Short mmCIF file of C-alpha atoms and ligand atoms in Angstrom, two decimals:
data_model
loop_
_atom_site.label_atom_id
_atom_site.label_comp_id
_atom_site.label_asym_id
_atom_site.label_seq_id
_atom_site.Cartn_x
_atom_site.Cartn_y
_atom_site.Cartn_z
CA UNK A 1 -0.61 -0.27 0.33
CA UNK A 2 0.82 3.49 -1.60
CA UNK A 3 1.18 6.93 1.84
CA UNK A 4 0.03 9.72 0.59
CA UNK A 5 -0.03 12.83 2.35
CA UNK A 6 -1.26 15.82 0.16
CA UNK A 7 -0.99 19.29 1.54
CA UNK A 8 -4.08 21.63 0.92
CA UNK A 9 -7.47 20.75 -0.09
CA UNK A 10 -8.23 22.99 -2.98
CA UNK A 11 -8.04 22.42 -6.50
CA UNK A 12 -5.13 20.99 -6.72
CA UNK A 13 -5.42 18.86 -3.54
CA UNK A 14 -8.19 16.65 -4.45
CA UNK A 15 -7.51 17.23 -8.99
CA UNK A 16 -3.64 15.23 -7.09
CA UNK A 17 -5.68 12.77 -5.33
CA UNK A 18 -8.48 11.94 -8.16
CA UNK A 19 -5.05 11.61 -10.03
CA UNK A 20 -3.27 8.93 -7.50
CA UNK A 21 -6.51 7.08 -7.70
CA UNK A 22 -6.38 6.99 -10.83
CA UNK A 23 -3.24 5.86 -11.26
CA UNK A 24 -2.80 4.00 -8.32
CA UNK A 25 -6.33 2.05 -7.47
CA UNK A 26 -6.85 0.25 -4.78
CA UNK A 27 -2.85 0.63 -4.18
CA UNK A 28 -3.18 4.15 -2.71
CA UNK A 29 -4.54 6.04 0.24
CA UNK A 30 -4.21 9.25 0.76
CA UNK A 31 -5.09 12.14 3.29
CA UNK A 32 -5.65 15.59 2.49
CA UNK A 33 -4.41 17.40 5.16
CA UNK A 34 -5.94 21.35 6.09
CA UNK A 35 -5.20 24.18 8.30
CA UNK A 36 -8.90 25.45 8.04
CA UNK A 37 -11.62 22.87 9.25
CA UNK A 38 -13.07 23.26 5.80
CA UNK A 39 -12.30 21.58 2.49
CA UNK A 40 -11.95 23.51 -1.02
CA UNK A 41 -9.67 26.57 -1.05
CA UNK A 42 -10.16 29.00 -3.55
CA UNK A 43 -13.60 27.67 -4.30
CA UNK A 44 -14.99 28.85 -0.57
CA UNK A 45 -12.56 31.38 0.04
CA UNK A 46 -11.61 32.99 -2.95
CA UNK A 47 -13.84 32.98 -6.11
CA UNK A 48 -16.81 35.73 -5.94
CA UNK A 49 -20.02 34.97 -3.41
CA UNK A 50 -22.00 35.75 -6.71
CA UNK A 51 -19.98 33.60 -9.38
CA UNK A 52 -21.95 30.38 -7.49
CA UNK A 53 -22.43 27.78 -10.99
CA UNK A 54 -18.16 27.89 -11.27
CA UNK A 55 -17.80 27.12 -7.03
CA UNK A 56 -19.87 24.25 -8.06
CA UNK A 57 -16.82 22.18 -8.88
CA UNK A 58 -16.22 20.91 -5.48
CA UNK A 59 -19.22 18.74 -5.89
CA UNK A 60 -16.40 17.03 -7.61
CA UNK A 61 -13.87 17.09 -5.08
CA UNK A 62 -16.60 15.83 -2.73
CA UNK A 63 -16.86 12.94 -4.99
CA UNK A 64 -13.40 12.01 -4.19
CA UNK A 65 -13.51 13.26 -0.72
CA UNK A 66 -16.18 11.24 -0.48
CA UNK A 67 -14.43 7.24 -1.96
CA UNK A 68 -12.77 5.52 0.47
CA UNK A 69 -9.06 5.93 0.14
CA UNK A 70 -9.25 9.24 -0.25
CA UNK A 71 -9.65 11.25 3.61
CA UNK A 72 -9.71 14.83 4.62
CA UNK A 73 -7.68 15.68 7.98
CA UNK A 74 -8.74 19.72 9.21
CA UNK A 75 -7.53 21.54 11.11
CA UNK A 76 -3.90 21.02 11.18
CA UNK A 77 -1.72 23.53 9.64
CA UNK A 78 1.86 21.57 8.62
CA UNK A 79 4.82 23.66 9.68
CA UNK A 80 3.08 24.18 13.27
CA UNK A 81 1.87 21.41 14.51
CA UNK A 82 3.12 18.52 12.29
CA UNK A 83 6.53 18.91 10.53
CA UNK A 84 8.19 17.96 6.34
CA UNK A 85 10.29 15.86 8.36
CA UNK A 86 8.20 14.09 10.31
CA UNK A 87 5.31 13.72 7.29
CA UNK A 88 7.96 12.29 4.91
CA UNK A 89 9.50 10.16 7.68
CA UNK A 90 5.03 8.08 7.63
CA UNK A 91 3.99 8.90 4.13
CA UNK A 92 5.59 7.32 1.10
CA UNK A 93 4.91 11.67 -0.70
CA UNK A 94 3.81 14.56 0.55
CA UNK A 95 3.15 16.47 -1.67
CA UNK A 96 2.65 20.48 -1.25
CA UNK A 97 -0.87 22.10 -2.77
CA UNK A 98 -0.68 25.31 -0.14
CA UNK A 99 -1.37 27.48 -2.71
CA UNK A 100 -0.86 31.28 -2.67
CA UNK A 101 -2.67 32.90 -0.30
CA UNK A 102 0.14 35.62 1.10
CA UNK A 103 -0.26 39.11 -0.94
CA UNK A 104 2.51 40.14 -3.06
CA UNK A 105 3.28 43.74 -1.07
CA UNK A 106 2.39 46.60 -2.68
CA UNK A 107 5.37 48.18 -2.17
CA UNK A 108 5.33 52.22 -2.48
CA UNK A 109 5.46 54.71 0.01
CA UNK A 110 1.43 55.03 2.56
CA UNK A 111 1.02 51.03 1.31
CA UNK A 112 0.62 50.63 5.01
CA UNK A 113 -1.68 53.03 5.23
CA UNK A 114 -5.58 52.66 6.79
CA UNK A 115 -7.03 51.54 4.14
CA UNK A 116 -4.69 49.68 2.07
CA UNK A 117 -5.54 46.46 2.06
CA UNK A 118 -4.45 43.25 -0.55
CA UNK A 119 -6.82 41.31 -2.40
CA UNK A 120 -6.53 37.95 -0.12
CA UNK A 121 -7.85 39.85 2.30
CA UNK A 122 -10.48 41.81 0.60
CA UNK A 123 -11.33 39.18 -1.23
CA UNK A 124 -11.53 36.93 1.46
CA UNK A 125 -13.14 39.34 4.28
CA UNK A 126 -16.28 38.92 1.88
CA UNK A 127 -15.89 35.36 1.38
CA UNK A 128 -15.71 34.24 5.26
CA UNK A 129 -11.98 33.31 5.36
CA UNK A 130 -11.68 32.98 9.39
CA UNK A 131 -7.44 34.61 8.83
CA UNK A 132 -9.94 37.59 7.75
CA UNK A 133 -12.93 37.51 9.74
CA UNK A 134 -11.89 41.39 11.63
CA UNK A 135 -10.99 42.94 8.22
CA UNK A 136 -13.82 45.85 8.32
CA UNK A 137 -12.97 47.63 5.38
CA UNK A 138 -13.95 51.71 5.66
CA UNK A 139 -15.87 52.17 2.93
CA UNK A 140 -16.94 55.82 3.55
CA UNK A 141 -16.30 56.87 -0.07
CA UNK A 142 -16.68 58.65 -2.27
CA UNK A 143 -14.01 56.98 -3.91
CA UNK A 144 -12.40 53.89 -4.08
CA UNK A 145 -9.01 52.20 -6.58
CA UNK A 146 -8.77 49.06 -6.83
CA UNK A 147 -4.93 48.19 -8.08
CA UNK A 148 -3.68 45.81 -11.12
CA UNK A 149 -5.90 44.54 -14.27
CA UNK A 150 -6.78 40.88 -13.46
CA UNK A 151 -10.05 39.28 -13.25
CA UNK A 152 -9.83 39.45 -9.28
CA UNK A 153 -9.49 43.72 -9.85
CA UNK A 154 -13.25 42.69 -11.20
CA UNK A 155 -14.10 40.63 -8.95
CA UNK A 156 -13.28 43.34 -6.01
CA UNK A 157 -14.34 46.12 -8.27
CA UNK A 158 -18.28 44.55 -8.90
CA UNK A 159 -18.29 43.32 -5.60
CA UNK A 160 -17.66 47.09 -4.55
CA UNK A 161 -20.55 48.34 -7.31
CA UNK A 162 -23.26 45.46 -6.68
CA UNK A 163 -26.55 46.42 -4.83
CA UNK A 164 -27.85 44.82 -1.60
CA UNK A 165 -30.23 42.98 -4.25
CA UNK A 166 -27.23 42.04 -6.84
CA UNK A 167 -26.47 38.66 -4.16
CA UNK A 168 -29.16 37.73 -3.96
CA UNK A 169 -28.49 33.38 -4.69
CA UNK A 170 -24.87 34.58 -3.21
CA UNK A 171 -22.58 32.81 0.13
CA UNK A 172 -21.36 36.47 1.13
CA UNK A 173 -20.98 36.21 4.45
CA UNK A 174 -23.43 38.41 6.81
CA UNK A 175 -20.84 41.11 8.11
CA UNK A 176 -19.52 41.96 4.10
CA UNK A 177 -22.96 42.23 2.98
CA UNK A 178 -23.61 44.24 6.99
CA UNK A 179 -20.92 46.89 5.59
CA UNK A 180 -21.58 47.21 1.89
CA UNK A 181 -25.56 48.28 2.06
CA UNK A 182 -25.78 52.01 1.74
CA UNK A 183 -21.87 52.67 1.27
CA UNK A 184 -20.62 55.65 0.18
CA UNK A 185 -18.51 55.01 -2.79
CA UNK A 186 -19.43 56.43 -6.25
CA UNK A 187 -16.33 55.72 -8.16
CA UNK A 188 -13.88 52.64 -8.45
CA UNK A 189 -10.92 53.21 -10.33
CA UNK A 190 -9.10 49.76 -11.84
CA UNK A 191 -5.56 51.23 -12.28
CA UNK A 192 -3.26 49.05 -15.05
CA UNK A 193 -0.03 49.52 -15.38
CA UNK A 194 0.00 48.81 -19.35
CA UNK A 195 -3.23 49.40 -22.13
CA UNK A 196 -6.12 47.70 -22.77
CA UNK A 197 -4.48 45.32 -25.30
CA UNK A 198 -2.11 43.86 -22.42
CA UNK A 199 -5.60 42.72 -19.58
CA UNK A 200 -5.41 40.10 -18.12
CA UNK A 201 -9.13 40.26 -18.43
CA UNK A 202 -11.57 37.71 -19.72
CA UNK A 203 -14.74 38.15 -21.89
CA UNK A 204 -18.00 36.91 -19.06
CA UNK A 205 -15.93 38.71 -15.88
CA UNK A 206 -15.47 42.13 -18.05
CA UNK A 207 -18.61 41.93 -19.26
CA UNK A 208 -21.07 41.53 -16.41
CA UNK A 209 -19.61 45.58 -16.13
CA UNK A 210 -22.29 46.41 -18.53
CA UNK A 211 -24.82 44.33 -16.64
CA UNK A 212 -24.87 45.89 -12.94
CA UNK A 213 -28.16 47.60 -11.78
CA UNK A 214 -26.68 51.01 -9.94
CA UNK A 215 -22.86 50.71 -11.44
CA UNK A 216 -21.09 51.68 -14.84
CA UNK A 217 -17.81 50.72 -16.80
CA UNK A 218 -16.02 53.84 -17.81
CA UNK A 219 -13.37 53.64 -20.42
CA UNK A 220 -11.47 56.69 -22.66
CA UNK A 221 -11.44 56.12 -26.48
CA UNK A 222 -8.54 57.25 -26.73
CA UNK A 223 -6.40 54.53 -24.85
CA UNK A 224 -7.39 52.43 -27.40
CA UNK A 225 -4.62 51.77 -30.83
CA UNK A 226 -6.24 51.53 -33.64
CA UNK A 227 -9.04 48.89 -33.95
CA UNK A 228 -7.05 46.90 -36.80
CA UNK A 229 -4.56 45.93 -34.06
CA UNK A 230 -7.12 44.05 -32.30
CA UNK A 231 -7.03 41.16 -35.22
CA UNK A 232 -3.55 40.05 -33.73
CA UNK A 233 -4.97 39.57 -30.74
CA UNK A 234 -5.43 35.69 -29.27
CA UNK A 235 -9.41 35.36 -29.41
CA UNK A 236 -10.40 35.55 -26.23
CA UNK A 237 -8.66 38.48 -25.58
CA UNK A 238 -10.21 40.66 -28.48
CA UNK A 239 -13.14 39.23 -27.30
CA UNK A 240 -12.27 41.53 -23.68
CA UNK A 241 -10.96 44.59 -25.83
CA UNK A 242 -14.35 44.73 -27.90
CA UNK A 243 -15.74 45.02 -24.74
CA UNK A 244 -13.91 47.37 -23.72
CA UNK A 245 -14.55 49.51 -26.87
CA UNK A 246 -17.92 49.41 -25.99
CA UNK A 247 -17.76 50.69 -22.71
CA UNK A 248 -16.17 53.21 -24.22
CA UNK A 249 -18.69 54.46 -26.54
CA UNK A 250 -21.54 53.74 -24.03
CA UNK A 251 -22.69 56.13 -21.88
CA UNK A 252 -25.01 55.56 -18.71
CA UNK A 253 -26.41 57.84 -15.53
CA UNK A 254 -25.32 55.09 -12.66
CA UNK A 255 -24.90 56.48 -9.74
CA UNK A 256 -21.49 54.66 -9.21
CA UNK A 257 -19.24 54.64 -11.99
CA UNK A 258 -15.80 52.39 -12.69
CA UNK A 259 -12.95 53.27 -13.84
CA UNK A 260 -10.49 51.94 -16.59
CA UNK A 261 -7.40 54.33 -15.96
CA UNK A 262 -5.20 52.19 -18.48
CA UNK A 263 -1.35 53.37 -18.60
CA UNK A 264 -1.73 54.12 -14.46
CA UNK A 265 1.12 53.26 -11.66
CA UNK A 266 0.01 53.99 -8.49
CA UNK A 267 3.63 55.38 -7.07
CA UNK A 268 1.84 56.45 -3.34
CA UNK A 269 -0.63 56.62 -0.72
CA UNK A 270 -1.00 60.18 0.84
CA UNK A 271 -3.81 60.81 3.90
CA UNK A 272 -3.52 61.96 6.78
CA UNK A 273 -3.81 59.19 9.01
CA UNK A 274 -5.47 56.92 6.73
CA UNK A 275 -5.96 56.35 2.82
CA UNK A 276 -6.83 58.96 1.07
CA UNK A 277 -5.11 60.00 -2.81
CA UNK A 278 -3.63 57.71 -4.83
CA UNK A 279 -0.70 58.98 -6.35
CA UNK A 280 -0.57 58.16 -10.02
CA UNK A 281 2.27 58.63 -12.73
CA UNK A 282 0.95 58.20 -16.00
CA UNK A 283 2.92 55.47 -18.39
CA UNK A 284 3.56 54.77 -22.19
CA UNK A 285 4.84 51.60 -23.29
CA UNK A 286 7.92 50.89 -24.26
CA UNK A 287 9.39 49.00 -27.37
CA UNK A 288 9.68 46.08 -25.27
CA UNK A 289 5.58 46.37 -24.42
CA UNK A 290 7.08 47.52 -20.98
CA UNK A 291 4.79 50.30 -18.70
CA UNK A 292 8.01 52.76 -18.61
CA UNK A 293 7.06 56.43 -16.15
CA UNK A 294 6.77 59.58 -18.02
CA UNK A 295 7.01 61.36 -15.29
CA UNK A 296 3.34 63.16 -15.33
CA UNK A 297 1.58 62.18 -12.21
CA UNK A 298 -2.24 62.96 -10.82
CA UNK A 299 -3.98 62.54 -7.45
CA UNK A 300 -7.34 60.08 -7.31
CA UNK A 301 -8.89 60.19 -4.03
CA UNK A 302 -9.19 57.45 -2.44
CA UNK A 303 -10.00 55.67 1.32
CA UNK A 304 -10.09 51.95 0.13
CA UNK A 305 -7.33 50.29 -2.14
CA UNK A 306 -7.22 46.97 -3.09
CA UNK A 307 -3.89 46.28 -4.24
CA UNK A 308 -4.83 42.70 -6.82
CA UNK A 309 -0.98 41.93 -7.58
CA UNK A 310 -0.65 38.82 -7.11
CA UNK A 311 0.19 36.20 -4.71
CA UNK A 312 2.86 34.44 -3.33
CA UNK A 313 2.83 31.21 -0.75
CA UNK A 314 4.19 31.30 2.55
CA UNK A 315 7.09 29.31 3.07
CA UNK A 316 7.29 25.92 5.52
CA UNK A 317 10.60 24.82 7.42
CA UNK A 318 12.34 22.83 5.99
CA UNK A 319 11.05 22.45 2.30
CA UNK A 320 13.74 24.34 -0.19
CA UNK A 321 11.76 28.10 -1.45
CA UNK A 322 12.23 30.28 -4.09
CA UNK A 323 11.88 33.60 -2.61
CA UNK A 324 12.34 35.90 -5.73
CA UNK A 325 9.14 33.37 -7.85
CA UNK A 326 7.42 32.98 -3.99
CA UNK A 327 6.86 29.46 -4.18
CA UNK A 328 8.33 26.38 -3.22
CA UNK A 329 11.35 25.37 -5.62
CA UNK A 330 10.96 22.82 -7.62
CA UNK A 331 10.99 21.13 -11.56
CA UNK A 332 8.37 20.04 -13.01
CA UNK A 333 6.86 19.69 -9.40
CA UNK A 334 10.19 17.51 -7.87
CA UNK A 335 11.30 19.19 -4.73
CA UNK A 336 13.36 16.30 -3.01
CA UNK A 337 13.23 12.75 -2.84
CA UNK A 338 9.06 12.14 -1.09
CA UNK A 339 8.10 15.80 -1.45
CA UNK A 340 5.99 17.41 -3.89
CA UNK A 341 4.54 20.49 -5.50
CA UNK A 342 1.04 21.52 -7.09
CA UNK A 343 -1.15 24.04 -8.30
CA UNK A 344 -0.19 27.60 -7.70
CA UNK A 345 2.01 26.64 -4.71
CA UNK A 346 4.40 25.00 -7.26
CA UNK A 347 3.57 27.44 -10.44
CA UNK A 348 3.04 30.86 -8.71
CA UNK A 349 0.10 31.97 -9.02
CA UNK A 350 -1.69 32.14 -11.95
CA UNK A 351 -3.97 30.09 -14.45
CA UNK A 352 -8.09 29.24 -14.09
CA UNK A 353 -9.07 26.35 -11.03
CA UNK A 354 -9.10 23.56 -14.26
CA UNK A 355 -5.20 24.26 -15.31
CA UNK A 356 -5.00 22.40 -11.51
CA UNK A 357 -5.76 19.89 -12.66
CA UNK A 358 -2.70 18.57 -15.23
CA UNK A 359 -0.63 19.19 -12.64
CA UNK A 360 -1.76 16.38 -10.38
CA UNK A 361 -1.67 13.82 -13.07
CA UNK A 362 1.96 14.68 -13.79
CA UNK A 363 2.58 14.35 -9.75
CA UNK A 364 0.55 10.75 -9.92
CA UNK A 365 3.28 10.07 -13.46
CA UNK A 366 6.60 11.25 -11.06
CA UNK A 367 4.92 8.60 -8.40
CA UNK A 368 4.16 6.37 -10.53
CA UNK A 369 8.32 5.62 -11.64
CA UNK A 370 9.74 7.53 -8.26
CA UNK A 371 8.01 5.13 -5.92
CA UNK A 372 7.32 1.73 -8.18
CA UNK A 373 6.88 -0.04 -4.93
CA UNK A 374 5.15 1.00 -1.23
CA UNK A 375 7.89 1.40 1.17
CA UNK A 376 6.21 0.33 3.82
CA UNK A 377 5.90 3.58 5.59
CA UNK A 378 2.81 3.94 8.46
CA UNK A 379 0.47 6.52 6.93
CA UNK A 380 -2.76 7.59 8.48
CA UNK A 381 -2.25 5.15 11.62
CA UNK A 382 1.15 6.91 12.03
CA UNK A 383 -0.29 11.01 11.51
CA UNK A 384 -2.97 9.88 13.79
CA UNK A 385 -0.69 8.52 16.62
CA UNK A 386 1.42 11.64 15.98
CA UNK A 387 -1.72 13.92 15.89
CA UNK A 388 -3.54 12.62 19.30
CA UNK A 389 -0.40 13.16 21.04
CA UNK A 390 -0.14 16.43 20.35
CA UNK A 391 -3.55 17.02 21.05
CA UNK A 392 -5.11 17.89 17.60
CA UNK A 393 -8.50 18.69 17.44
CA UNK A 394 -8.09 16.92 13.41
CA UNK A 395 -11.63 17.93 11.44
CA UNK A 396 -13.03 14.90 9.07
CA UNK A 397 -14.29 15.74 5.86
CA UNK A 398 -18.33 13.97 8.00
CA UNK A 399 -17.29 16.60 10.13
CA UNK A 400 -17.34 19.53 7.41
CA UNK A 401 -20.71 17.73 5.81
CA UNK A 402 -22.53 18.76 9.30
CA UNK A 403 -20.95 22.29 9.64
CA UNK A 404 -21.91 22.86 5.37
CA UNK A 405 -25.48 21.71 6.18
CA UNK A 406 -25.76 23.78 9.03
CA UNK A 407 -24.92 26.77 6.90
CA UNK A 408 -27.07 25.90 4.76
CA UNK A 409 -30.20 25.42 7.50
CA UNK A 410 -29.18 29.29 8.64
CA UNK A 411 -29.52 30.57 5.39
CA UNK A 412 -33.25 28.72 4.20
CA UNK A 413 -34.67 30.27 7.92
CA UNK A 414 -34.31 33.82 5.36
CA UNK A 415 -30.85 35.25 7.00
CA UNK A 416 -28.48 35.95 4.66
CA UNK A 417 -26.80 32.80 2.68
CA UNK A 418 -23.66 33.15 5.06
CA UNK A 419 -21.09 30.84 5.69
CA UNK A 420 -19.53 30.62 9.19
CA UNK A 421 -15.64 32.96 9.01
CA UNK A 422 -14.48 32.10 12.44
CA UNK A 423 -12.58 29.26 13.21
CA UNK A 424 -14.71 28.90 16.70
CA UNK A 425 -18.00 28.40 14.93
CA UNK A 426 -17.20 26.60 12.22
CA UNK A 427 -15.72 23.45 14.87
CA UNK A 428 -18.69 24.37 17.44
CA UNK A 429 -21.53 23.51 13.97
CA UNK A 430 -20.04 20.28 13.50
CA UNK A 431 -21.73 19.39 16.45
CA UNK A 432 -24.83 19.43 14.80
CA UNK A 433 -26.44 16.42 13.66
C1 FAD B 501 -10.36 35.66 -5.82
C2 FAD B 501 -9.70 34.86 -6.33
C3 FAD B 501 -10.71 34.82 -7.17
C4 FAD B 501 -10.31 34.02 -8.03
N1 FAD B 501 -11.41 33.09 -9.06
C5 FAD B 501 -11.72 32.48 -9.65
C6 FAD B 501 -12.60 31.32 -10.73
O1 FAD B 501 -13.88 32.88 -11.14
N2 FAD B 501 -12.35 31.08 -11.84
C7 FAD B 501 -11.28 30.19 -12.24
O2 FAD B 501 -11.45 29.28 -12.69
N3 FAD B 501 -10.01 30.48 -10.84
C8 FAD B 501 -10.37 31.49 -9.67
N4 FAD B 501 -9.44 31.48 -9.43
C9 FAD B 501 -8.02 30.61 -9.16
C10 FAD B 501 -8.11 29.65 -9.12
O3 FAD B 501 -9.01 29.52 -7.46
C11 FAD B 501 -6.62 28.35 -8.25
O4 FAD B 501 -6.56 28.72 -9.98
C12 FAD B 501 -6.71 27.97 -7.19
O5 FAD B 501 -7.60 27.63 -6.24
C13 FAD B 501 -5.50 27.44 -6.73
O6 FAD B 501 -5.32 25.94 -6.59
P1 FAD B 501 -4.34 25.38 -5.58
O7 FAD B 501 -5.09 23.77 -4.90
O8 FAD B 501 -3.35 25.47 -5.92
O9 FAD B 501 -5.05 26.30 -4.13
P2 FAD B 501 -5.97 26.77 -3.13
O10 FAD B 501 -7.39 27.13 -3.16
O11 FAD B 501 -5.50 28.25 -1.95
O12 FAD B 501 -5.73 25.73 -2.06
C14 FAD B 501 -4.52 25.34 -0.81
C15 FAD B 501 -4.48 24.51 0.64
O13 FAD B 501 -3.84 24.63 1.32
C16 FAD B 501 -4.43 24.99 2.71
N5 FAD B 501 -2.92 25.16 3.33
C17 FAD B 501 -2.16 25.95 2.77
N6 FAD B 501 -1.12 26.34 4.01
C18 FAD B 501 -1.20 24.64 4.66
C19 FAD B 501 -0.61 24.15 5.96
N7 FAD B 501 0.62 24.72 6.27
N8 FAD B 501 -1.09 23.24 6.10
C20 FAD B 501 -1.86 22.85 5.65
N9 FAD B 501 -3.40 23.71 4.93
C21 FAD B 501 -3.19 24.71 4.06
C22 FAD B 501 -5.58 26.00 2.17
O14 FAD B 501 -6.04 26.26 3.59
C23 FAD B 501 -6.18 25.94 1.41
O15 FAD B 501 -6.94 25.56 1.76
C24 FAD B 501 -9.64 32.81 -8.45
C25 FAD B 501 -8.28 33.27 -7.49
C26 FAD B 501 -8.32 34.21 -6.67
C27 FAD B 501 -7.37 34.61 -5.81
#
């Protein structure tokens, strides 16, 4: 019997478990360990609460979780409660699927002012991640700035712009809905260092901005290259740029503007004891397509600044780390004998949910090659003994199903569809029937 520990229960973790099942059949036992008492990583705490159809992918992971040779070991932090060295002594393979949950720092003066937050924190706050429950961002307007030109920036802008009614059917947490209700923000400015052709925004997410109840996008037609240049773009990007061109032509009197400010680089955040404005430098593209400052600056009023500029994987003691890339040092997922990485912990924070699936199969292939036979390590029995000796309060998949049921039942009482947001309430909720 091969014993495999997968650290992290997000998409990469479950796709890897699925791939190991397909490769080794009955000859494998897989423990999926997560620091939270709830599974599914960013599906629960990153994907926007108003994108429920995307979150349904967790049903596929649930099918894997409910098979006999896969087990969820929640509420256990690897690197704190149990070390990598200990896990390597217990399992034939340890696969790190810990994602990239830390914000890449916004390295400009004033980035530490109150009112400036990273997207991991802001998104985690409205999605009920226990680490960010207490964020309580100030939304007293009138301006908010979102830094970045990817889909996360669009998620943040859309959440700020939606009316309460537009959250019907979502699973936004109550504390966020309460704070967003009646906020005073009437302009959300999305800053991008480069232009419309360089965005990393997909058509579906961009298109949504054109159908909001009380908000409309605004784009300056002067930011576009000649229309013929769009022909060179790949089809998805061409569609996104076409949507932006449409926004540039439309007029609206909706009370909230979502302003796309292209060729705009934040160089400082200023304010008296809190963020009040972002100082922006106008940029231009050089011959290699890089944004270079022009020296022209201006101020964008902002009481809230959300930086959506990427993420990093926190290091874990005993695991080689690539500090420049902000992820575990690995070659095609191999870190050291018996130790592997998948998903964002391997590649960095790029790609969609589905992009993590091939990672799982790649690692299963490596395992078949590196572990032609089991080594006789104790696997889950050894982990259970270790965690019991340390008094760990382990959460099982069955516990998670009870937590999930309690969340759904709570929503049926007429309260907004809500998630439990602290470790204590999550642990308390597993006691239900
Ligand atoms: C804001 C946001 C919105 C997104 N929206 C979409 C979308 O709409 N559609 C789409 O296709 N993709 C979306 N993505 C991308 C998608 O979420 C990622 O591709 C995917 O979640 C990465 O999977 P992962 O398993 O590598 O990491 P994660 O999903 O982050 O999972 C990592 C897991 O590891 C656990 N963990 C971390 N450290 C430890 C530790 N030391 N010990 C134990 N457990 C640990 C975490 O608790 C977590 O459960 C979004 C990403 C973000 C940030």
